[in-house]
Each structure stands twice: as structure tokens, then as C-alpha cells.
XYZ file of C-alpha atoms in Angstrom:
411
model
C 0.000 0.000 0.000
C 1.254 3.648 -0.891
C 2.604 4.812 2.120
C 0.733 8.918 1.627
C -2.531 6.657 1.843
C -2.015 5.404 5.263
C -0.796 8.524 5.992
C -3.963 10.217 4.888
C -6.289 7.743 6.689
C -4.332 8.819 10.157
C -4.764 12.323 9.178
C -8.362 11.848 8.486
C -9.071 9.976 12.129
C -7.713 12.538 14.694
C -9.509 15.465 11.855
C -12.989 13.496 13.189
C -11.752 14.240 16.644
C -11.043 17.993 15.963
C -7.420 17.397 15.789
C -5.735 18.340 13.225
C -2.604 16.397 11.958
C -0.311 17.430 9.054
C -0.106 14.290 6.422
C 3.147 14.787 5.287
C 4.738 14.423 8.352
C 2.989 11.362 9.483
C 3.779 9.878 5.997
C 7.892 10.737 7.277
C 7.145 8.788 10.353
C 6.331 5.914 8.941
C 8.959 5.719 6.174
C 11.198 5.995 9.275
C 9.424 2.725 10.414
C 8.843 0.943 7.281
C 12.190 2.094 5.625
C 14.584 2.347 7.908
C 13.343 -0.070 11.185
C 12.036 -2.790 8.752
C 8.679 -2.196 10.574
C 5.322 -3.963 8.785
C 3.261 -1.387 8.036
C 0.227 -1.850 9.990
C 2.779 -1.762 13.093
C 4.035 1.226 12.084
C 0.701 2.803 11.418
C -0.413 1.643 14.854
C 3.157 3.259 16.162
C 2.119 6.489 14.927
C -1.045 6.786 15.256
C -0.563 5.845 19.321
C 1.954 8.442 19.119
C 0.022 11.101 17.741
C -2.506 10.631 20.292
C -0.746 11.040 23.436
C 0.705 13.911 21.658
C -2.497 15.427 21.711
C -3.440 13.732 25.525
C -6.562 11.797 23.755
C -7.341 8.564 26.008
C -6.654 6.203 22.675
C -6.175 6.664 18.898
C -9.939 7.256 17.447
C -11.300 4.485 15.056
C -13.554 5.240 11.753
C -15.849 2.466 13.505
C -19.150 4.298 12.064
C -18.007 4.492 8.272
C -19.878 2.029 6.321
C -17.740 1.207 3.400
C -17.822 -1.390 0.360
C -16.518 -4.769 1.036
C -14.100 -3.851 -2.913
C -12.651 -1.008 -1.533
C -11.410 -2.367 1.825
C -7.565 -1.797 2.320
C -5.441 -3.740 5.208
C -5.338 -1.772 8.366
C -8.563 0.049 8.258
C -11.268 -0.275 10.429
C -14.881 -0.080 8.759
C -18.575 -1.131 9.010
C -19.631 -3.180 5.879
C -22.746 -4.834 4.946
C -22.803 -7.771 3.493
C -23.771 -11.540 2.327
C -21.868 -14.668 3.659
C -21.286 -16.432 0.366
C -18.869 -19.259 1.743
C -17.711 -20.863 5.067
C -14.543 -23.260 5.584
C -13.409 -24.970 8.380
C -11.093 -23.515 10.663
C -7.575 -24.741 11.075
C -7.066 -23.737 14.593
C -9.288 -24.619 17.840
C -8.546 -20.824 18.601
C -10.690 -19.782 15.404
C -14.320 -20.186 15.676
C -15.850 -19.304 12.115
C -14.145 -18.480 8.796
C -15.626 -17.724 5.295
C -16.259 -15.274 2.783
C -18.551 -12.080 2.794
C -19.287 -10.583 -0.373
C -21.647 -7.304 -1.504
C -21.897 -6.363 -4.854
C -18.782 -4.314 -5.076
C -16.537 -7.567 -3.837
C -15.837 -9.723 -1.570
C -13.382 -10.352 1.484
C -12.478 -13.393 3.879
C -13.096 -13.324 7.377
C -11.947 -14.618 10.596
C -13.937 -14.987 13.798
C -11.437 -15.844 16.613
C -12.741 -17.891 19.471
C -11.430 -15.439 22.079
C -14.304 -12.352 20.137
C -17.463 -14.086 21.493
C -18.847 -13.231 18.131
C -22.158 -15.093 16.803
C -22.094 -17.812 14.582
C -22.670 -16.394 11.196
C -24.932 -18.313 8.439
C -24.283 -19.174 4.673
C -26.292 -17.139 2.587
C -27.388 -14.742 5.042
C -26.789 -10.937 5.226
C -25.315 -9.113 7.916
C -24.612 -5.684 9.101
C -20.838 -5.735 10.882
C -20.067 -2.833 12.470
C -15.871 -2.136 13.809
C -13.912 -4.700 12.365
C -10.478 -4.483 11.173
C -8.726 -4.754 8.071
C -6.117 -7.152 8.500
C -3.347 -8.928 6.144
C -1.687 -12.157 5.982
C 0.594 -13.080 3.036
C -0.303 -10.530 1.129
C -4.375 -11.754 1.079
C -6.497 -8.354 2.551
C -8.887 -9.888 5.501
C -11.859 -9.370 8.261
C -10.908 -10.124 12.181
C -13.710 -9.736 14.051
C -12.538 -8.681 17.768
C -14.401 -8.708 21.070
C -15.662 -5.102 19.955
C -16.995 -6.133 16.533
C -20.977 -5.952 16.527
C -22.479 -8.182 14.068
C -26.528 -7.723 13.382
C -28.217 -10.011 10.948
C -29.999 -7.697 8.046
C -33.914 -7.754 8.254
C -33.725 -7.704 4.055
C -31.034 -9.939 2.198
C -28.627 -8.439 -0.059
C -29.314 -9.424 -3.545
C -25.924 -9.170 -6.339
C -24.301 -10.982 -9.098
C -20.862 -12.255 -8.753
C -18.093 -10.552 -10.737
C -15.706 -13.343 -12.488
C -12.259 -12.337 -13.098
C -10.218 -13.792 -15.560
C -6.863 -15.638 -15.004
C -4.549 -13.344 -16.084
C -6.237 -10.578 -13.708
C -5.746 -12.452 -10.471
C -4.685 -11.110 -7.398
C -4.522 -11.953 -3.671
C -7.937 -12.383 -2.213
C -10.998 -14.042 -2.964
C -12.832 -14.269 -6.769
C -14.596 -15.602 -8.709
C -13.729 -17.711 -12.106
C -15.172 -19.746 -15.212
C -12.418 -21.906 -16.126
C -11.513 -25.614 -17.775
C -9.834 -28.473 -15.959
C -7.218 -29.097 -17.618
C -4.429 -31.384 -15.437
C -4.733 -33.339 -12.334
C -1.367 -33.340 -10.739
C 0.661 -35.986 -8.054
C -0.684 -34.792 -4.552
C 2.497 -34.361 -3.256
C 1.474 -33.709 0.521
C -1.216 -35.875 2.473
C -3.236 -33.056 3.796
C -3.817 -32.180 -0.407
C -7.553 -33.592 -1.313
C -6.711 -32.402 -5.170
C -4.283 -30.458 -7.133
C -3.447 -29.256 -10.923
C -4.660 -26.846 -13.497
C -7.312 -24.875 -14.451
C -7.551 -22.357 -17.142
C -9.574 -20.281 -19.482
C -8.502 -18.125 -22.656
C -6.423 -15.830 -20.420
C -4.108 -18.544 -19.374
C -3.936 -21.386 -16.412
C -3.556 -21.324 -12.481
C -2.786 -23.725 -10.062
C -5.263 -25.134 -7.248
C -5.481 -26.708 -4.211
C -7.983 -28.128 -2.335
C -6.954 -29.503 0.908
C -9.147 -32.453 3.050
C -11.478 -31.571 5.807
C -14.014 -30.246 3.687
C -16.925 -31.716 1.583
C -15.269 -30.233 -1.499
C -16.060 -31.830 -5.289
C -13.422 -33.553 -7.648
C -12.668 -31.805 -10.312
C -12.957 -33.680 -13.830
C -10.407 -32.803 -16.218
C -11.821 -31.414 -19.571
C -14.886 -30.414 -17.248
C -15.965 -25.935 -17.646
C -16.815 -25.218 -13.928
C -18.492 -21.928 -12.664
C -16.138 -21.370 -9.199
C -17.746 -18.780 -6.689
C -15.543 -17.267 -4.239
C -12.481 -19.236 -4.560
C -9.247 -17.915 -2.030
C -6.270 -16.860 -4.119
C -3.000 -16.792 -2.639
C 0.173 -15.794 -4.230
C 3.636 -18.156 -4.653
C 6.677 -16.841 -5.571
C 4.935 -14.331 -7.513
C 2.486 -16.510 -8.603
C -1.115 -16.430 -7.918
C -2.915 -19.391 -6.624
C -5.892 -20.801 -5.700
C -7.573 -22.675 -3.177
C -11.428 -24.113 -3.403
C -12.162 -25.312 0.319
C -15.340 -22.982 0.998
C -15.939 -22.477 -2.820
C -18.869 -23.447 -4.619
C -18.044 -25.520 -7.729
C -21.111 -25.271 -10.374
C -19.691 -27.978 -13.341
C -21.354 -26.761 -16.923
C -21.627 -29.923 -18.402
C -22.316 -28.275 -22.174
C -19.702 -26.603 -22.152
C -16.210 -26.173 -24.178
C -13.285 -23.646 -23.477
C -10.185 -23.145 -24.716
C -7.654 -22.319 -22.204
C -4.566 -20.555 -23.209
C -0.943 -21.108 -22.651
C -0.209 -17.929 -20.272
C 2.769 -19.463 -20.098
C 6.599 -17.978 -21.028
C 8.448 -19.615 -23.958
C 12.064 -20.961 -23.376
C 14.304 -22.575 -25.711
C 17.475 -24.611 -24.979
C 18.855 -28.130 -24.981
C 17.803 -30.746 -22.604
C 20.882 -31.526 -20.394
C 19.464 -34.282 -18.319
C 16.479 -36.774 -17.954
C 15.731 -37.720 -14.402
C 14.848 -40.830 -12.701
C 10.998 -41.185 -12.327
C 11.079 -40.336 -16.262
C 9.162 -42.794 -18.580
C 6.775 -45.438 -17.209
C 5.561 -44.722 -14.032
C 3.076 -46.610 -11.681
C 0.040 -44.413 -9.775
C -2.029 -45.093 -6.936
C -5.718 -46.196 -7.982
C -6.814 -44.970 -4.502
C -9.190 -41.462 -5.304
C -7.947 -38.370 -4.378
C -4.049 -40.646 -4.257
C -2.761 -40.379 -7.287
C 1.188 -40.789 -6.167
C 3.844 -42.480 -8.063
C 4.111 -45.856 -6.966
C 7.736 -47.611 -6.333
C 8.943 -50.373 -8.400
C 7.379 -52.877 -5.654
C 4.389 -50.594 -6.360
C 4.257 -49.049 -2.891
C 2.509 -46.482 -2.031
C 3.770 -44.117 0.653
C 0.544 -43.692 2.170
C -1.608 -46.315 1.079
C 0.743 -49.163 0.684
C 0.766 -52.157 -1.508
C -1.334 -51.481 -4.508
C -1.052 -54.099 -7.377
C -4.387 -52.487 -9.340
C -2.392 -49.778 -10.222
C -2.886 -47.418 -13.519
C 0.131 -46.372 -15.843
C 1.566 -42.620 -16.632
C 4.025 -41.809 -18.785
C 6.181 -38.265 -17.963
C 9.670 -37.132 -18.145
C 11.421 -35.146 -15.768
C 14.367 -33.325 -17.039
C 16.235 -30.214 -17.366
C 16.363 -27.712 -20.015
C 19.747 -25.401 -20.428
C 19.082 -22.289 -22.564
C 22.831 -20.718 -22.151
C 21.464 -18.317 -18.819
C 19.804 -20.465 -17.396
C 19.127 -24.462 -16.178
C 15.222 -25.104 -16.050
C 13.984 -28.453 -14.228
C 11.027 -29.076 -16.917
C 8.171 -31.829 -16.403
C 6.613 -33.278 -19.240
C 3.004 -35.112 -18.803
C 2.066 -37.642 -20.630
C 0.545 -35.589 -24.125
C 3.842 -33.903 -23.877
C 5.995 -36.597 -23.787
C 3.800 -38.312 -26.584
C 4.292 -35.159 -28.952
C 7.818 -34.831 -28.392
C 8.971 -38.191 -28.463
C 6.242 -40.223 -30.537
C 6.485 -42.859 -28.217
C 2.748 -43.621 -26.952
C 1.326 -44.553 -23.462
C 0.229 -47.883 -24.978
C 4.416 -48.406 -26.153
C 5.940 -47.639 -23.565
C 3.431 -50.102 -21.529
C 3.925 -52.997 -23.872
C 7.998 -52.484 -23.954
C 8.088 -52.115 -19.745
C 5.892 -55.475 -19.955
C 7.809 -57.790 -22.716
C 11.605 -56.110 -22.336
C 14.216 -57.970 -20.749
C 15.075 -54.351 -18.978
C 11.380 -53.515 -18.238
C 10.799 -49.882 -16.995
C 13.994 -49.029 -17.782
C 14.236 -49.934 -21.602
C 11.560 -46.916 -22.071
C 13.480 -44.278 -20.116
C 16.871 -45.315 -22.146
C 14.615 -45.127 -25.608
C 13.471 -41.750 -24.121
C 16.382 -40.187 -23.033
C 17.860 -41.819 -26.392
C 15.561 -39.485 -28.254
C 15.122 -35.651 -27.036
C 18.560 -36.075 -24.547
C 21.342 -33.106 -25.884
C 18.733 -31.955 -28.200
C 17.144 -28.352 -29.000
C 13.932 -28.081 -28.198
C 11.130 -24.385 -27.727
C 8.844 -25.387 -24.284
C 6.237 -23.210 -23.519
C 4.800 -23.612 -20.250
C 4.009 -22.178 -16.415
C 6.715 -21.582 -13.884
C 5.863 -23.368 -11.409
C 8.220 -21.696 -8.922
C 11.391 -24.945 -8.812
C 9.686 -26.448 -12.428
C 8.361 -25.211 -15.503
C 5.024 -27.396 -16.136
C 5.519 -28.133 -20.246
C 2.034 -27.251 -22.004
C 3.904 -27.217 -25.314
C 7.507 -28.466 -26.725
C 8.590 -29.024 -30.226
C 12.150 -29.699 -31.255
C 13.683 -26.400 -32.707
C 14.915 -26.318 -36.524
C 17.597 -25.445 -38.682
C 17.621 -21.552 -39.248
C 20.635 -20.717 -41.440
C 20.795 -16.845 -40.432
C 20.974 -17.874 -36.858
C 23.387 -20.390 -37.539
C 25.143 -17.325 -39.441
C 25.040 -15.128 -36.755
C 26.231 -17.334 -33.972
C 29.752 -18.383 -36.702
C 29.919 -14.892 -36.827
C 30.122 -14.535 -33.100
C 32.843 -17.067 -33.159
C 34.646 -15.108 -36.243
C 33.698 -18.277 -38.719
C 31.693 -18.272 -41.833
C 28.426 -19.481 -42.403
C 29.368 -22.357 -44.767
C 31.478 -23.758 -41.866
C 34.656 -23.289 -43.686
């Protein structure tokens, strides 16, 4: 948050008290804080603004408690009143929480957090409510409601009627929103706690979700369109993210998208292919999905001999900055390699060497080679949407002997 805004807001609470409070130099207090200390801002607004009041000999720092404001325009660190309609409730991870959901009016729509210690009344899903001083709060960058022991919540005699604004991919950003997208991968749940993970997308590119166990959330279907209400979005290395425990997942059956790339383009040569490239075994258990071992164990559901095959490589693209850890799925690896599902099955199941005649035949066949991969950065691994081996161009080649002081004929 600009730092003048906070600034202004302080000015603007001890002006309702007949105080009067030059901006500017609050805004140079808290630069002091925030630049210099390494203070988080809504310490170092809280700094000041306790300051500023004993400055002045007021009893404590005055709150805009009676300002009814929209749920969109909401900025960390403000207190407010807001009306709205609770459009989604999750379970809480902590015994010390006693409620948490969403609360939405037509302008937007915020999380919030009802801590144990607040006495504050159980609120209901699709009900409206009037919520009068609660605070802005913030936590990893996502803007969010704590309702205190001061927060007075009154259930609206008339329920607030809007429609829900969907935001495109692309336009993500920390908080809650809503989405019409495609499912377009399932990915290995690479954590116990994770119900589902992968992909969804629609023309303005792909994101990644999570939905963790605990609630009664849906499955996903890949190639399914899906209307997702209120959905959290986090951020990841930069990266927005999404997670559906306490959304409402509305599959249109009827339905086709096409979901677009989003993705960044790099171009190299593959410098290594890593184990757990080729034929791989996965848990049939729902919601598993792991890579079995060779024994085809399971790490959390043991032995499990009616297992399903993948196919994937896991490798690492150089592009002269840069090395990229790349994962191909399945399609991918088909594309790239010709080699099908159905191949690579028969050669594990009739070769001397098994699993491991398909990884040599793969590695034998894109390994040291140039290939363009578009796909999402997935923080540590770029997921491959798209790869195709890269051709001859004679004025590059031309350019690069150049470089070198050769000519282009190689003489």
C-alpha cells in the first residue's frame, strides 16, 4: 500500500476528533518505520497513530468504527462497518478460530476470521449481515476481516441481492474471486493433507489449485468448464494461486473452453532426464494419485497391485542463462517423443530391462537436443504445455559463426 494513503487515513481519524494532523509528516514517520526499522506497516501505522494521540493527551487513537464502506474497496489496516452476504464458510484450522468464510456485496468480496477469544455469533451461509468495527487485516499478502471482542455483528432484516463478478486468469490477485475456467491437469498430490491439485484455465491462461481435506469439497474432472464462486487466491513466488475449500463448484456440463498457454516460452537443450522419467506406476486410490515404487508401494496407502500407468519425463532444459527443471506429462511426452502410453506399456511389460528400456529409448531421443517449451513456472519447475524440437535456421546459424569469427558455410 502507498505509504501517503495510510498517511492520509491517520490524518483523516484525529480530523474526526477535531485534531488536526499534518499528512506529510505522518507519511515521514512511517517511512522511518517501514524504511529504515524494517517495521510492517500496519505496526508502524499503529506506532504512529498511538503516538500522535498522546501527543495530543486523547485517552486512545480514534477508530472510523461508524463508516460504512464497500466490502471492494477495503484496504489492510482500516477499520470499517460493511454490509454484506456470507457467500462461503470453511473450516477452521485452529481450535482458537471459531468461524471463517467469505462475505461478499456487490462491489466484492473479502475473507473473514472470527477468533474464538471475540465471542462473536455464529454467522450463516447465505445470510446478510450488518458488521459494524472490524479491522482490516493482512496475511501473506491476502487483505482480511478479524472480528474482535468489539466487533458488533446484526443479521440484516432484508437480504442483499448481487451478481458475482468473475475475473479472468490473467487478472488475479490476492484475495478471494470468482472464475469460469476448464480443468485441464490433475497433478501428483504431493502432501497428504492435499484432497486435489493441478490446473485450471480459461482463454487468459492457467492457475494452479489446491484443495486440501477436511471439507466436503467436489473432484474436479479434467476437460470439465466449472463456474467457481468465491475461490481464495493466494500468491507463490509471484504466482497467484488458488484454493477451493469454501468455494462453490457449479460444473457446466455443455460446455467447451479453450484455455490458453499464459505461459513464457524458453528454448534450450535438454541436459538431463531424471529418474521417475518414462513409465511410471500411480495409486488407484481417489484423491491418491502418487507415483508408486517399483514394488508398487505407495507411501501412504501401501501395496497397490491395481495400479494405472503414466508416462512423464522429468528433465532439465539449459538455454545458455539459465538451467530449467522441466516436467513433461504424458501428451507432452507423446508429442515430443512419438512414443505412446500404450508403447511404452507394452515395452516395460515384454523387455528384458522392463521400466527401464523406455526411459533409455526416451532419453535416447530428445537427450542433448534443442527443443522451444512453452509452459508455467511453477516456482522450482516449468510445467511443459507445449515443446517441439527447434529447426535449422541458417541466419541464426550465421550469426552465432559470426560470433565465433567463422563463416556461415562452416569453412
Amino acid at each position: 500500500m502507498d505509504l501517503s494513503e495510510v498517511a492520509e487515513r491517520i490524518s483523516q481519524k484525529f480530523t474526526s476528533q477535531s485534531v488536526e494532523v499534518d499528512a506529510a509528516s505522518i507519511e515521514k514517520k512511517l517511512r522511518t518505520l517501514v524504511d529504515e526499522f524494517g517495521v510492517n506497516l500496519t505496526e508502524a501505522e499503529k506506532t504512529v497513530s498511538e503516538n500522535i494521540a498522546k501527543e495530543h493527551g486523547l485517552e486512545s487513537v480514534p477508530r472510523q468504527t461508524s463508516e460504512q464502506r464497500e466490502i471492494g474497496t477495503l484496504l489492510p489496516g482500516e477499520w470499517a462497518t460493511i454490509e454484506g452476504k456470507v457467500v462461503g464458510l470453511s473450516t477452521p484450522v485452529s481450535p482458537m478460530i471459531k468461524q471463517t468464510g467469505v462475505i461478499a456485496d456487490a462491489t466484492g468480496a473479502i475473507q473473514f476470521t472470527a477468533w474464538a477469544r471475540a465471542n462473536a455469533p455464529l454467522l450463516e451461509m447465505g445470510e446478510s449481515y450488518r458488521i459494524e468495527s472490524v479491522v482490516v487485516d493482512e496475511y501473506r499478502g491476502v487483505p482480511k476481516l478479524n472480528f474482535h471482542a468489539g466487533t458488533t455483528i446484526t443479521q440484516s432484516e432484508e437480504n442483499i441481492t448481487f451478481l458475482p463478478q468473475v475475473t479472468n486468469v490473467a487478472d488475479l490477485r490476492p484475495g478471494v474471486a470468482c472464475l469460469r475456467v476448464k480443468m485441464v491437469q490433475e497433478w501428483e498430490a504431493r502432501h497428504e493433507r492435499i484432497f486435489q491439485t493441478g490446473l485450471v484455465g480459461d482463454e487468459t491462461g492457467t492457475v494452479k489449485f489446491t484443495t486440501w481435506k477436511g471439507d466436503d469439497a467436489p473432484r474436479l474432472e479434467v476437460g470439465m468448464v466449472y463456474n467457481i464462486f468465491y475461490a481464495s487466491v493466494g500468491e507463490y513466488q509471484g504466482r497467484p494461486d488458488i484454493t477451493l475449500n469454501g468455494a462453490t463448484c457449479v460444473p457446466d456440463e455443455d460446455a467447451e473452453m479453450e484455455v490458453g498457454t499464459g505461459g513464457m516460452t524458453y528454448q534450450g537443450a535438454i541436459i538431463n532426464i531424471g529418474p521417475g522419467s518414462g513409465v511410471i506406476k500411480r495409486c488407484p486410490v481417489e484423491g491418491c494419485n502418487r507415483v508408486l515404487s517399483r514394488m508398487n508401494y505407495c507411501p501412504v496407502h501401501e501395496m497397490q497391485n491395481d495400479f494405472r500407468y503414466d508416462l512423464r519425463i522429468k528433465g532439465v532444459l539449459d538455454d545458455g542463462e539459465k538451467a530449467h527443471n522441466i516436467l513433461m506429462q504424458r501428451e507432452v511426452v507423446e508429442t515430443v517423443t512419438g512414443v505412446t502410453l500404450e508403447e511404452a506399456v507394452e515395452t516395460a511389460e515384454n523387455s528384458p530391462m522392463g521400466m527401464d528400456d523406455v526411459f533409455y529409448r526416451l532419453k535416447e531421443t530428445i537427450m542433448g537436443r534443442y527443443f522451444t517449451c512453452t509452459g508455467n513456472d511453477l516456482g522450482d519447475t516449468i510445467l511443459v504445455k507445449e515443446c517441439s524440437p527447434v529447426t535449422f535456421d541458417k541466419d541464426r546459424h550465421a550469426e552465432l559463426l559470426n560470433l565465433l569469427g567463422g563463416e556461415a558455410n562452416g569453412e
